[in-house]
Structures are given as structure tokens and as C-alpha cells.
Short mmCIF file of C-alpha atoms in Angstrom, two decimals:
data_model
loop_
_atom_site.label_atom_id
_atom_site.label_comp_id
_atom_site.label_asym_id
_atom_site.label_seq_id
_atom_site.Cartn_x
_atom_site.Cartn_y
_atom_site.Cartn_z
CA MET K 18 82.97 26.89 301.39
CA THR K 19 79.49 25.44 301.39
CA VAL K 20 77.19 26.65 298.93
CA LEU K 21 73.96 27.56 299.69
CA THR K 22 70.05 26.33 298.57
CA GLU K 23 67.84 29.54 297.65
CA GLY K 24 66.27 29.03 300.90
CA GLU K 25 68.88 29.26 303.15
CA ALA K 26 70.50 32.01 301.25
CA LEU K 27 66.99 33.83 301.65
CA GLU K 28 66.81 33.21 305.57
CA LEU K 29 69.92 34.17 306.07
CA LEU K 30 69.49 37.75 304.04
CA ALA K 31 66.41 38.06 305.97
CA GLN K 32 67.82 37.19 309.55
CA GLY K 33 71.24 37.62 309.38
CA ALA K 34 73.42 40.26 311.42
CA MET K 35 74.66 42.72 308.66
CA GLU K 36 77.81 44.74 308.92
CA LEU K 37 78.90 47.05 306.46
CA GLU K 38 82.25 46.80 304.68
CA GLY K 39 82.20 50.00 302.13
CA ARG K 40 80.61 51.57 299.31
CA LEU K 41 80.79 50.05 295.67
CA VAL K 42 81.58 53.85 293.78
CA ASP K 43 80.82 52.58 290.78
CA ALA K 44 76.80 52.47 291.19
CA SER K 45 74.77 55.63 290.53
CA ASN K 46 72.84 55.43 293.74
CA THR K 47 73.98 54.12 297.21
CA THR K 48 75.21 50.92 296.84
CA LEU K 49 77.13 49.04 300.20
CA ARG K 50 78.43 45.72 300.31
CA ALA K 51 78.47 43.90 303.61
CA GLU K 52 78.83 40.78 305.40
CA ILE K 53 75.76 39.24 306.66
CA THR K 54 76.10 36.05 309.54
CA LEU K 55 73.39 34.09 310.88
CA ASP K 56 73.91 30.70 312.94
CA GLY K 57 77.75 30.60 312.35
CA THR K 58 77.12 30.99 308.67
CA THR K 59 78.46 34.05 307.17
CA ARG K 60 78.12 35.61 303.50
CA ARG K 61 78.58 38.63 301.85
CA CYS K 62 75.57 40.47 300.07
CA VAL K 63 75.07 43.84 298.12
CA TYR K 64 72.69 46.22 300.40
CA LYS K 65 70.93 49.39 298.56
CA PRO K 66 69.04 51.18 301.25
CA VAL K 67 65.93 53.28 299.93
CA GLN K 68 67.23 56.30 301.20
CA GLY K 69 70.22 56.42 298.79
CA GLU K 70 68.17 56.32 296.23
CA ARG K 71 68.83 58.58 293.23
CA PRO K 72 65.67 60.18 292.16
CA LEU K 73 64.84 59.34 288.61
CA TRP K 74 62.05 61.19 286.82
CA ASP K 75 60.47 58.13 285.14
CA PHE K 76 60.70 56.31 288.32
CA PRO K 77 58.63 57.07 291.54
CA ASP K 78 60.75 58.13 294.14
CA GLY K 79 61.95 55.44 296.73
CA THR K 80 60.88 52.26 294.54
CA LEU K 81 64.18 50.83 293.47
CA ALA K 82 64.58 48.44 295.82
CA GLY K 83 61.54 46.82 295.32
CA ARG K 84 61.64 46.60 291.56
CA GLU K 85 65.00 44.66 292.61
CA VAL K 86 63.27 42.59 294.60
CA SER K 87 60.31 41.75 292.10
CA ALA K 88 63.08 41.02 289.27
CA PHE K 89 64.28 38.29 291.58
CA LEU K 90 60.57 37.32 292.12
CA VAL K 91 60.19 36.86 288.29
CA SER K 92 63.20 34.99 287.83
CA GLN K 93 62.66 32.70 290.43
CA ALA K 94 59.56 31.54 289.04
CA THR K 95 60.83 31.08 285.66
CA GLY K 96 63.13 28.79 287.53
CA TRP K 97 66.21 29.90 285.36
CA GLY K 98 67.69 31.33 288.56
CA PHE K 99 69.53 34.12 286.83
CA VAL K 100 68.99 36.79 289.82
CA PRO K 101 70.56 36.19 293.08
CA PRO K 102 68.45 35.98 296.00
CA THR K 103 66.90 39.13 296.93
CA ILE K 104 64.76 40.72 299.71
CA LEU K 105 63.65 43.65 300.96
CA ARG K 106 64.75 44.39 304.97
CA ASP K 107 66.03 46.44 307.41
CA GLY K 108 69.78 47.50 307.49
CA PRO K 109 72.07 50.04 308.88
CA LEU K 110 70.60 52.66 306.77
CA GLY K 111 67.16 51.72 306.89
CA PRO K 112 64.89 49.86 304.73
CA GLY K 113 66.56 48.45 301.39
CA ALA K 114 67.08 45.81 299.16
CA CYS K 115 69.93 43.20 299.99
CA GLN K 116 70.90 41.04 297.44
CA LEU K 117 73.45 37.68 297.82
CA TRP K 118 76.94 38.66 296.57
CA ILE K 119 78.18 36.53 293.76
CA ASP K 120 81.99 35.74 293.68
CA GLU K 121 83.30 35.72 290.11
CA PRO K 122 86.55 33.85 289.28
CA GLU K 123 89.89 35.93 288.25
CA ASP K 124 89.65 33.57 285.27
CA ALA K 125 86.02 34.14 284.00
CA GLU K 126 85.38 34.47 280.24
CA ALA K 127 83.21 37.41 279.49
CA LEU K 128 80.42 36.70 277.24
CA ILE K 129 79.70 40.37 276.48
CA GLY K 130 82.36 42.61 275.09
CA PHE K 131 83.64 45.00 272.46
CA VAL K 132 85.84 43.05 269.81
CA PRO K 133 87.37 43.99 266.49
CA ALA K 134 85.04 44.62 264.04
CA TYR K 135 86.65 42.55 261.46
CA ASP K 136 87.37 39.97 264.23
CA VAL K 137 84.02 39.19 265.70
CA PRO K 138 84.67 35.59 267.31
CA GLU K 139 82.86 32.77 265.70
CA GLY K 140 79.96 31.99 267.66
CA TRP K 141 79.48 35.79 268.58
CA LEU K 142 76.42 37.98 267.45
CA ALA K 143 77.18 41.61 266.51
CA VAL K 144 75.13 44.24 268.27
CA ALA K 145 76.50 47.78 267.11
CA ASN K 146 79.24 49.36 265.69
CA ALA K 147 81.56 51.49 267.12
CA ARG K 148 84.95 53.34 266.93
CA ASP K 149 87.82 54.38 269.64
CA ASP K 150 89.58 57.47 269.72
CA ALA K 151 92.18 56.19 267.20
CA GLY K 152 89.34 55.69 264.68
CA ASP K 153 89.70 51.66 264.71
CA ALA K 154 86.47 50.06 264.59
CA TYR K 155 84.97 48.07 267.19
CA ALA K 156 82.07 45.82 267.23
CA LEU K 157 79.49 45.39 270.25
CA ALA K 158 79.08 41.91 270.42
CA HIS K 159 77.78 39.06 272.41
CA ALA K 160 78.52 35.00 272.54
CA ASP K 161 75.19 33.12 270.97
CA ASP K 162 75.18 31.32 274.36
CA PRO K 163 71.62 30.12 275.45
CA ARG K 164 72.29 31.07 278.98
CA LEU K 165 72.28 34.91 277.49
CA ALA K 166 68.93 34.29 275.54
CA ARG K 167 67.55 33.26 278.45
CA LEU K 168 68.37 36.09 280.25
CA ALA K 169 67.22 38.23 276.81
CA VAL K 170 63.50 37.18 277.42
CA LEU K 171 63.89 37.36 281.18
CA ASP K 172 64.77 41.01 280.66
CA ALA K 173 62.13 41.35 278.07
CA VAL K 174 59.74 40.53 280.46
CA LEU K 175 61.29 42.94 283.45
CA ASN K 176 61.17 45.65 280.80
CA ASN K 177 64.95 45.67 282.12
CA ALA K 178 66.06 49.82 280.96
CA ASP K 179 69.75 49.02 282.23
CA ARG K 180 71.32 45.24 280.80
CA LYS K 181 74.93 46.47 280.40
CA GLY K 182 77.45 43.77 279.97
CA GLY K 183 78.85 44.41 283.55
CA HIS K 184 75.61 43.54 285.04
CA VAL K 185 76.01 40.08 283.51
CA LEU K 186 77.98 38.03 286.24
CA TYR K 187 79.83 34.87 286.09
CA ALA K 188 79.94 32.41 289.06
CA GLU K 189 82.54 29.89 289.87
CA ASP K 190 79.87 26.85 288.89
CA GLY K 191 79.40 27.98 285.33
CA ARG K 192 76.08 29.74 285.88
CA ILE K 193 75.33 33.20 285.13
CA HIS K 194 73.48 36.15 287.02
CA GLY K 195 71.71 39.06 286.16
CA VAL K 196 71.79 42.37 288.46
CA ASP K 197 70.51 45.86 289.27
CA HIS K 198 67.02 45.81 288.09
CA GLY K 199 66.24 48.67 289.65
CA ILE K 200 64.86 50.35 286.74
CA SER K 201 62.60 47.67 285.24
CA PHE K 202 58.85 47.19 285.22
CA HIS K 203 58.09 50.92 283.64
CA VAL K 204 54.82 50.54 282.04
CA GLU K 205 56.24 51.92 278.97
CA ASN K 206 58.56 50.07 276.86
CA LYS K 207 61.95 50.91 278.05
CA LEU K 208 64.08 47.81 277.14
CA ARG K 209 67.82 48.83 276.84
CA THR K 210 70.23 46.16 276.61
CA VAL K 211 73.52 44.45 275.03
CA LEU K 212 71.22 41.56 274.42
CA TRP K 213 70.28 42.30 270.71
CA GLY K 214 71.81 39.51 269.06
CA TRP K 215 68.56 37.67 268.27
CA THR K 216 66.44 40.41 267.69
CA GLY K 217 63.31 38.98 265.53
CA LYS K 218 64.31 35.44 266.18
CA PRO K 219 62.01 32.70 266.94
CA LEU K 220 61.89 31.84 270.97
CA PRO K 221 63.25 28.65 271.88
CA PRO K 222 60.50 26.08 272.80
CA GLU K 223 62.22 26.44 276.38
CA ALA K 224 61.10 29.95 276.72
CA VAL K 225 57.82 29.70 275.48
CA GLU K 226 56.94 26.81 277.88
CA VAL K 227 58.50 29.02 281.15
CA LEU K 228 56.61 32.22 279.61
CA GLU K 229 53.29 30.31 279.39
CA ARG K 230 53.91 29.53 283.20
CA LEU K 231 55.17 33.09 284.13
CA GLY K 232 51.45 33.97 282.74
CA ALA K 233 49.46 31.63 284.70
CA GLY K 234 51.50 33.03 288.17
CA LEU K 235 50.97 36.63 287.09
CA ASP K 236 47.32 35.88 286.95
CA GLY K 237 47.89 34.12 290.73
CA ALA K 238 50.30 34.11 293.41
CA LEU K 239 53.26 35.74 291.52
CA GLY K 240 50.97 38.23 290.63
CA GLU K 241 50.12 39.08 294.44
CA GLN K 242 53.54 39.00 295.60
CA LEU K 243 54.74 41.63 292.86
CA GLU K 244 51.69 43.91 294.03
CA GLU K 245 53.60 44.12 297.49
CA HIS K 246 56.15 46.18 295.14
CA LEU K 247 55.03 47.35 292.36
CA THR K 248 51.63 49.23 291.27
CA ILE K 249 48.85 47.51 290.00
CA SER K 250 49.24 49.11 286.70
CA GLU K 251 52.85 47.90 286.59
CA VAL K 252 52.17 44.25 287.35
CA GLN K 253 49.09 44.36 284.74
CA HIS K 254 51.48 45.62 282.04
CA THR K 255 54.35 42.87 283.18
CA ARG K 256 51.06 40.55 282.20
CA LEU K 257 50.95 42.01 278.65
CA ARG K 258 54.52 42.08 278.02
CA VAL K 259 54.26 38.14 278.60
CA ARG K 260 51.16 37.68 276.70
CA ARG K 261 52.67 39.74 273.55
CA LEU K 262 56.26 37.96 273.58
CA LEU K 263 53.98 34.29 273.80
CA ARG K 264 51.73 35.87 271.10
CA ARG K 265 54.34 36.90 268.66
CA GLY K 266 56.74 34.31 269.30
CA ARG K 267 59.86 36.13 268.72
CA PHE K 268 62.56 38.13 270.63
CA PRO K 269 61.51 41.86 270.78
CA ASP K 270 63.04 44.12 268.03
CA PRO K 271 65.24 47.30 269.40
CA PRO K 272 63.28 50.71 269.97
CA GLN K 273 63.45 53.45 267.42
CA GLU K 274 62.14 56.00 269.40
CA TRP K 275 65.51 56.30 271.97
CA PRO K 276 69.00 54.61 272.41
CA ALA K 277 67.99 50.99 272.80
CA VAL K 278 71.69 49.95 274.00
CA PRO K 279 72.42 51.66 277.70
CA TRP K 280 75.26 53.77 278.15
CA PRO K 281 78.22 52.82 278.92
CA PRO K 282 77.43 49.17 277.17
CA VAL K 283 79.34 47.49 279.42
#
């Protein structure tokens, strides 16, 4: 299957005819898989209609789709390409977020998971301890992989409250993708993630350069784009998070006031 450029994928998502295939039952909000076709090109997509969003006490109703799109816009601005092409469009169940489907090869090796506490793989970073029903000790851990480190920086910018291991996808071309960003961009610190392995460590020089570019974009065209989907205050706090990361020059520390890892973690 021919790989689409980002521009081709966005055009397909925006203008293609959508046909629903079924619902992804593990999702807490209505999440549908669909086929989308334009000029003989067909791909799968994930469609999350606004009317299927479950109300959350700390996020305004009807805003999760806009946060999904905003996460793509920020990811796009970093140049890292973690979030698959995502747009806001009308669909069979009304307006919603539409995101290109990422196929994972059957032999994809996950970089995040629970491993025996006494046998954390070499090159992996332990994040938290746990025990199974039999009382055996396990560690929640992830690979010390530069791709995951970049994703951790992106999550800190997005204030992602739900970076589970299952929200990291592994594409056939070796790239990783982050999905499910509906509860991001809150004005309060709500970062919850399984990627705490670099806590307090210096940011890579590459990440500093990206954050500087991102800050400039948030003061200009990127900030204007985000204001179409987020409140002015949420965009302002995104700028503040970028500035704080640059000022500190280190990966953030886990919060002490609430759980730092989402449930379930993977």
C-alpha cells in the first residue's frame, strides 16, 4: 500500500467519503473505525463524534475532539510527527475528530509494559512497582529510547492526562505514534503518563531547539490555530508550559497531589 504524505492524508480525511465499519469497544467515549475514500484512494480512520463524548467534570463538554486536533497541530509544529494526521470534520454522526488509522505489524515489539521486577531489560527504565494477584513483584518500565523521550517532551507541552502504554502505536516503518489526546491542554497541571523514566534529567539539545521553535509558533500562527479549538487561557498556559520547560531545561517531575500514572497504565 502506497504511503501517503501528510498533505495527502489531510486532504483524504477532509474530503473523503466516510463509511463506518464498527465501534472500538475499549474506548470510554464513542470511537468508531471507518473507511474513507477519495479519488480511488481508501484508508482507514478513527472517527470520534462530539455527540459521543462522555461528560467530564474537569473538561468542558464537547471539547475533546478539538483537543485531539490541537495535539496534532502541536505535534506537527515540532516536526516529530508523533500524532497521526487529525482534522475536525462532519461525519455520519455529526462533527468530530477524524484521525488516520495506524496499522501495527503483528510482530511489533512494545517499548512499554510490566516486566518482572528482578529482570528489568537492559536499557529500560523502571517507573513504578506493582504486584500481581499471586503477589509476584513487577515493574512498570519503558525503554530508554530517544523516540519515547521526545514523546515525553510533547506530552509535557500538551499536559496530557492519559499517556497509557496502549496509546503508543508502532508503525511498520519503525516510527512510533501517540494517540488519544482528548484530555490534554488543561490549564491546571494534570500530566499523567507512563513515561517518567527521565524525571529530572536534562532535556536533549534537540528537544530544546524544538521547544524554542514551538514557543515562537505559539506566539504566532500556531497559537492562532489552537485558538480555533481551545480557550485563550488554554493556549496561554501551553505557552507557559513551553517556557517553563525551557527555563528548567529538564524533564518534569511527577505530581505529588494526585496519581502520576494513568489507570490502567498499559
